[in-house]
Coordinates of C-alpha atoms in Angstrom, one line a residue:
M1 CA 125.1 -35.6 185.8
F2 CA 123.8 -36.9 182.9
F3 CA 122.8 -35.3 179.8
G4 CA 119.9 -36.6 178.4
K5 CA 117.1 -34.5 175.7
R6 CA 115.1 -35.7 173.2
W7 CA 116.6 -34.1 169.4
K8 CA 114.6 -33.3 166.1
I9 CA 117.7 -32.1 164.0
R10 CA 119.4 -31.8 160.6
L11 CA 122.6 -33.6 159.7
A12 CA 123.7 -30.6 158.2
A13 CA 123.1 -28.6 161.6
A14 CA 124.2 -31.5 163.8
C15 CA 123.9 -30.1 167.7
F16 CA 126.8 -29.8 169.4
L17 CA 126.8 -30.4 173.1
P18 CA 129.2 -30.1 175.7
A19 CA 129.8 -33.1 178.1
L20 CA 131.8 -33.0 180.4
F21 CA 130.3 -35.3 183.2
F22 CA 131.6 -36.1 186.7
A23 CA 135.4 -35.8 187.4
G24 CA 137.3 -38.5 187.6
A25 CA 138.5 -41.6 184.7
A26 CA 139.4 -45.0 184.8
D27 CA 143.1 -46.1 184.6
C28 CA 144.4 -46.8 181.3
F29 CA 146.5 -49.5 179.9
A30 CA 149.6 -49.4 177.8
H31 CA 150.3 -51.4 174.9
S32 CA 153.0 -50.7 172.9
G33 CA 152.4 -46.5 173.1
G34 CA 148.9 -47.1 172.7
K35 CA 146.1 -47.2 175.3
S36 CA 144.0 -50.1 175.5
V37 CA 140.0 -49.3 176.0
S38 CA 137.0 -52.4 176.3
V39 CA 133.8 -51.8 174.7
M40 CA 130.8 -53.6 175.4
C41 CA 127.5 -53.4 172.9
W42 CA 124.0 -54.4 173.7
N43 CA 120.7 -53.9 172.2
M44 CA 118.3 -54.5 175.2
E45 CA 115.6 -55.3 174.0
T46 CA 112.2 -52.6 174.8
F47 CA 113.9 -51.1 178.2
F48 CA 111.5 -49.3 179.8
D49 CA 110.5 -47.9 182.7
A50 CA 108.0 -47.8 185.2
V51 CA 106.5 -44.1 184.7
F52 CA 103.5 -43.7 182.0
D53 CA 104.4 -40.8 179.8
G54 CA 102.2 -41.9 177.0
N55 CA 104.9 -42.9 174.2
E56 CA 105.6 -46.4 175.0
Y57 CA 105.3 -49.5 173.1
K58 CA 101.9 -50.8 173.7
E59 CA 102.4 -53.5 176.0
F60 CA 104.4 -50.9 178.9
S61 CA 101.8 -48.6 178.0
S62 CA 100.0 -48.7 180.9
S63 CA 100.0 -51.1 184.1
R64 CA 96.6 -53.1 182.9
S65 CA 99.6 -55.0 180.6
G66 CA 101.1 -56.0 184.2
W67 CA 104.4 -53.9 183.5
C68 CA 105.2 -51.6 187.2
E69 CA 108.2 -50.5 189.0
S70 CA 108.8 -54.1 190.9
K71 CA 109.1 -55.6 186.9
Y72 CA 111.1 -52.6 185.3
R73 CA 113.9 -53.1 188.8
V74 CA 113.9 -56.7 188.2
R75 CA 115.0 -56.1 184.5
L76 CA 117.4 -53.1 185.9
E77 CA 118.8 -55.2 188.4
R78 CA 119.6 -58.4 185.5
A79 CA 121.1 -55.7 183.1
A80 CA 123.4 -54.2 185.6
S81 CA 124.2 -58.1 186.6
V82 CA 125.3 -58.5 182.6
I83 CA 127.2 -54.7 182.8
K84 CA 128.8 -56.0 186.1
K85 CA 129.8 -59.5 184.5
I86 CA 131.4 -58.5 181.2
G87 CA 133.0 -55.5 183.1
C88 CA 133.7 -53.3 180.0
D89 CA 135.2 -50.1 180.3
V90 CA 132.3 -48.0 178.1
V91 CA 128.9 -49.6 177.4
V92 CA 126.5 -48.4 174.4
L93 CA 123.4 -49.4 174.8
E94 CA 120.3 -49.6 172.6
E95 CA 116.4 -49.9 172.9
M96 CA 116.1 -48.1 176.3
E97 CA 113.4 -44.8 177.0
K98 CA 115.3 -42.3 178.4
S99 CA 118.3 -40.8 180.1
G100 CA 117.0 -41.5 183.4
Q101 CA 117.7 -45.3 183.1
L102 CA 121.6 -44.6 182.7
R103 CA 121.8 -42.9 185.7
D104 CA 119.8 -45.8 187.4
I105 CA 122.5 -48.7 185.8
S106 CA 125.1 -46.3 187.3
N107 CA 123.8 -46.1 190.5
Q108 CA 122.9 -49.9 190.9
L109 CA 126.4 -50.8 190.0
S110 CA 128.2 -48.4 191.9
A111 CA 127.6 -50.4 195.6
T112 CA 129.6 -53.6 194.0
F113 CA 132.1 -51.4 192.3
S114 CA 135.4 -50.5 193.3
R115 CA 136.0 -46.6 193.1
K116 CA 138.1 -46.8 189.9
S117 CA 135.3 -48.6 188.0
V118 CA 132.4 -46.6 188.4
Y119 CA 130.8 -45.4 185.5
R120 CA 130.7 -41.5 185.8
H121 CA 130.2 -40.5 182.6
G122 CA 127.1 -40.7 180.2
F123 CA 124.8 -39.3 177.5
F124 CA 121.5 -40.1 176.3
A125 CA 119.5 -39.0 172.8
A126 CA 116.7 -40.2 171.0
E127 CA 114.0 -38.2 168.4
E128 CA 111.6 -36.5 169.4
G129 CA 108.3 -38.4 170.3
A130 CA 110.1 -41.9 169.8
S131 CA 110.0 -44.6 171.8
I132 CA 113.3 -45.7 172.7
G133 CA 116.8 -44.2 171.8
C134 CA 120.9 -45.2 172.9
G135 CA 123.1 -44.4 175.5
I136 CA 126.4 -44.8 176.6
L137 CA 128.4 -45.5 179.2
S138 CA 131.9 -44.9 180.4
R139 CA 134.6 -44.6 182.5
Y140 CA 136.6 -42.1 180.7
P141 CA 135.3 -38.7 180.2
I142 CA 133.1 -38.0 177.2
L143 CA 135.0 -34.4 176.2
S144 CA 132.2 -34.1 173.8
A145 CA 128.5 -35.4 172.3
R146 CA 126.7 -35.3 168.9
V147 CA 123.2 -36.1 167.7
H148 CA 123.2 -36.1 163.9
S149 CA 119.4 -37.1 162.5
I150 CA 118.1 -37.3 159.0
K151 CA 116.2 -35.5 157.3
V152 CA 114.6 -36.0 153.5
G153 CA 112.4 -33.5 152.0
G154 CA 110.6 -35.5 149.6
R155 CA 108.1 -35.0 146.9
K156 CA 105.0 -35.1 147.6
G157 CA 103.3 -38.2 149.6
R158 CA 107.0 -39.4 150.4
F159 CA 107.2 -40.3 153.7
Q160 CA 110.3 -40.4 155.6
P161 CA 109.7 -43.3 158.7
S162 CA 111.1 -42.6 162.0
L163 CA 114.7 -42.5 162.3
R164 CA 116.9 -43.1 165.5
P165 CA 119.9 -40.5 165.0
I166 CA 123.7 -41.6 165.5
L167 CA 125.7 -40.3 168.7
Q168 CA 129.1 -39.4 168.3
V169 CA 130.7 -39.5 171.5
T170 CA 134.5 -38.3 172.0
L171 CA 136.4 -39.8 175.0
D172 CA 139.6 -39.1 175.7
V173 CA 141.0 -42.4 177.0
G174 CA 144.2 -41.1 178.7
G175 CA 145.0 -38.5 176.8
K176 CA 144.0 -39.8 173.7
K177 CA 140.8 -39.3 171.7
I178 CA 138.4 -41.4 170.1
D179 CA 134.9 -40.8 168.4
V180 CA 132.5 -43.5 169.5
F181 CA 129.3 -43.9 167.0
V182 CA 126.1 -45.6 168.5
N183 CA 123.6 -46.7 165.9
H184 CA 120.7 -48.3 166.1
W185 CA 119.4 -48.4 162.5
K186 CA 115.8 -48.5 160.7
S187 CA 114.4 -52.5 161.5
K188 CA 113.4 -54.7 158.8
S189 CA 109.8 -55.1 159.9
G190 CA 107.2 -54.8 157.8
N191 CA 108.5 -54.4 153.9
S192 CA 112.1 -55.4 154.0
A193 CA 112.3 -53.7 150.9
E194 CA 111.3 -50.4 151.6
S195 CA 113.0 -49.9 154.5
E196 CA 116.3 -51.2 152.7
Q197 CA 116.6 -47.5 151.3
W198 CA 116.7 -45.9 154.7
R199 CA 119.1 -48.0 155.8
D200 CA 121.2 -47.3 153.0
R201 CA 120.9 -43.3 154.0
Q202 CA 121.9 -44.3 157.6
E203 CA 125.4 -46.5 156.6
R204 CA 126.1 -43.3 153.7
Q205 CA 125.7 -41.2 157.1
L206 CA 128.0 -43.1 159.3
A207 CA 130.5 -43.2 156.1
F208 CA 131.0 -39.3 156.5
L209 CA 130.9 -38.9 160.1
M210 CA 133.5 -42.0 160.4
G211 CA 135.5 -40.7 157.7
K212 CA 135.4 -36.9 159.0
S213 CA 136.3 -38.1 162.3
V214 CA 139.8 -40.0 161.0
S215 CA 140.2 -37.0 158.4
S216 CA 140.7 -34.9 161.4
G217 CA 143.1 -37.3 163.0
V218 CA 140.8 -38.8 165.7
P219 CA 140.3 -42.9 165.0
A220 CA 136.7 -43.7 165.3
L221 CA 134.5 -46.9 166.0
A222 CA 131.0 -47.5 165.2
C223 CA 128.8 -50.3 167.0
G224 CA 125.1 -50.5 167.7
D225 CA 122.3 -52.7 166.2
F226 CA 122.8 -51.7 162.4
N227 CA 119.7 -54.5 161.8
R228 CA 121.9 -55.1 158.5
S229 CA 123.8 -58.8 158.9
I230 CA 127.5 -58.3 158.3
E231 CA 126.8 -60.4 154.6
E232 CA 125.4 -58.0 154.1
F233 CA 127.7 -55.2 154.0
E234 CA 130.5 -55.2 150.6
K235 CA 133.2 -57.3 152.2
R236 CA 136.7 -56.0 151.2
D237 CA 139.0 -58.7 150.1
G238 CA 142.3 -58.8 152.1
D239 CA 144.8 -60.7 154.1
G240 CA 142.4 -60.3 157.4
S241 CA 144.8 -57.5 158.7
G242 CA 143.1 -54.4 157.8
P243 CA 139.9 -53.3 156.7
N244 CA 137.2 -56.2 155.4
V245 CA 134.2 -54.3 154.7
V246 CA 133.5 -51.2 152.4
L247 CA 130.7 -48.8 153.9
K248 CA 128.2 -47.0 151.1
G249 CA 130.0 -43.8 150.6
G250 CA 133.7 -45.5 149.9
L251 CA 134.8 -45.7 153.5
S252 CA 136.8 -49.1 154.1
V253 CA 136.3 -50.4 157.8
Y254 CA 137.2 -53.1 159.8
S255 CA 134.4 -55.9 161.1
P256 CA 135.7 -58.1 163.8
W257 CA 132.8 -60.9 162.9
Y258 CA 135.6 -61.7 159.9
G259 CA 138.2 -64.5 161.0
D260 CA 141.9 -63.8 159.3
D261 CA 140.1 -66.8 157.3
G262 CA 138.1 -64.6 156.0
K263 CA 135.2 -67.1 157.4
I264 CA 132.6 -65.0 159.6
C265 CA 132.1 -66.3 163.2
A266 CA 130.2 -69.2 164.0
V267 CA 127.8 -67.8 167.1
G268 CA 126.6 -64.5 166.0
S269 CA 124.2 -61.7 168.2
Y270 CA 120.3 -62.4 167.1
W271 CA 118.8 -66.1 166.7
Y272 CA 115.8 -65.5 164.3
K273 CA 114.2 -68.4 161.9
G274 CA 117.0 -70.8 163.6
A275 CA 119.8 -69.2 162.4
W276 CA 122.2 -66.7 163.0
E277 CA 122.7 -63.3 162.7
Y278 CA 125.0 -60.5 162.5
I279 CA 123.0 -57.7 163.2
D280 CA 125.1 -56.1 166.3
N281 CA 128.8 -54.9 165.5
F282 CA 132.0 -52.8 165.8
F283 CA 133.4 -51.3 162.9
S284 CA 136.8 -49.4 163.5
A285 CA 138.6 -46.6 161.3
G286 CA 142.0 -44.8 162.0
G287 CA 144.4 -45.1 164.0
I288 CA 142.6 -48.3 166.4
S289 CA 142.7 -52.1 166.3
I290 CA 140.2 -54.4 167.5
S291 CA 141.1 -57.4 169.7
D292 CA 139.3 -59.9 171.7
F293 CA 136.1 -59.1 170.2
A294 CA 133.4 -61.9 171.2
P295 CA 129.2 -62.1 171.0
C296 CA 128.5 -62.4 175.1
T297 CA 127.6 -65.7 175.9
A298 CA 128.8 -66.7 179.1
G299 CA 125.8 -65.9 181.6
E300 CA 122.5 -66.2 182.4
W301 CA 120.9 -64.5 179.4
A302 CA 122.2 -66.9 177.1
D303 CA 120.2 -70.3 177.3
A304 CA 122.9 -74.0 176.6
S305 CA 123.1 -73.5 173.3
F306 CA 124.6 -69.8 173.3
R307 CA 121.0 -68.7 172.3
P308 CA 119.9 -65.2 173.8
R309 CA 116.9 -65.2 176.2
R310 CA 114.6 -63.0 175.4
Y311 CA 112.4 -61.0 178.1
R312 CA 109.2 -62.1 178.6
M313 CA 106.7 -60.1 180.8
H314 CA 104.7 -62.6 181.5
P315 CA 106.0 -64.3 183.9
G316 CA 109.5 -61.9 183.9
S317 CA 111.9 -64.5 182.6
G318 CA 115.0 -63.3 180.5
Y319 CA 117.0 -60.3 179.6
S320 CA 117.4 -59.0 175.8
D321 CA 117.1 -61.1 172.3
H322 CA 120.2 -60.0 171.4
L323 CA 123.5 -61.1 172.9
P324 CA 125.9 -58.1 173.8
I325 CA 129.0 -58.2 172.1
A326 CA 132.4 -56.7 173.3
C327 CA 135.7 -56.1 172.3
K328 CA 139.4 -54.2 173.2
V329 CA 140.3 -51.5 170.9
L330 CA 143.9 -50.7 171.0
I331 CA 144.1 -46.6 170.0
L332 CA 147.1 -46.0 168.5

């Protein structure tokens, strides 16, 4: 059973949902007394189904645009093939329309995976009336899920744009808890400077939520499309073995985009105006460590220069304008 609902809530009154989906869990790998889990994160680029509900982006809003069931099925098969090839235990997805698409992906994969590798657990959420939301698939049980939105009561005439909520999902990884925070922050489209204040708010919100988890003894992993490249975050100096970023709000976290030498990886996750951007990310805090991080380029979703092959409805080619990123997380 997958939970899928659209929410309109305040951060201070974040909704708590029981999210116990299907029995069974994947095997864990022991490492020095800890548990290891692999995580993939991917912005799927406007992944709509073929049912027209009226809230879709214009190019997916009717059959007159060329969007149809057969094209959806092709995109579904391609998405499933990417997830299977990368093969992570937890899959975080942005820019998808409905919870039913998580179910479709899981069903698409179930016939090709062994029993223990099936994604039996999932959660999806989006703001009420929004075109797209975020979801998570997991081989490990989901103990709970919360959805955190920002609602600002401002001065007369002040406009708050639509902001996607942060999903907080607590996983049980072989008896150890980890809080996964799924993000898709405000885009820079239109007036980048004007939208910056909203990404600042989302950054502070994330710092607060991650800090709360760590204070309660649960390690925190944030992932998603932050629409803010890694060099736009405050960098913290260090020896490369500990926190290297300070989020607004004062929380020190670790980002794997920085190598031990303090330099950013050569290949990013998003190619824009002839240069790499590093807007898809993992941030860790508390008793976890990240290893084996990389943007995933060894597949049909990337070209020979490692750039993402974005989806084009006509002639129906490509995958997404973002590369998936993946890592291994050791829960200590």
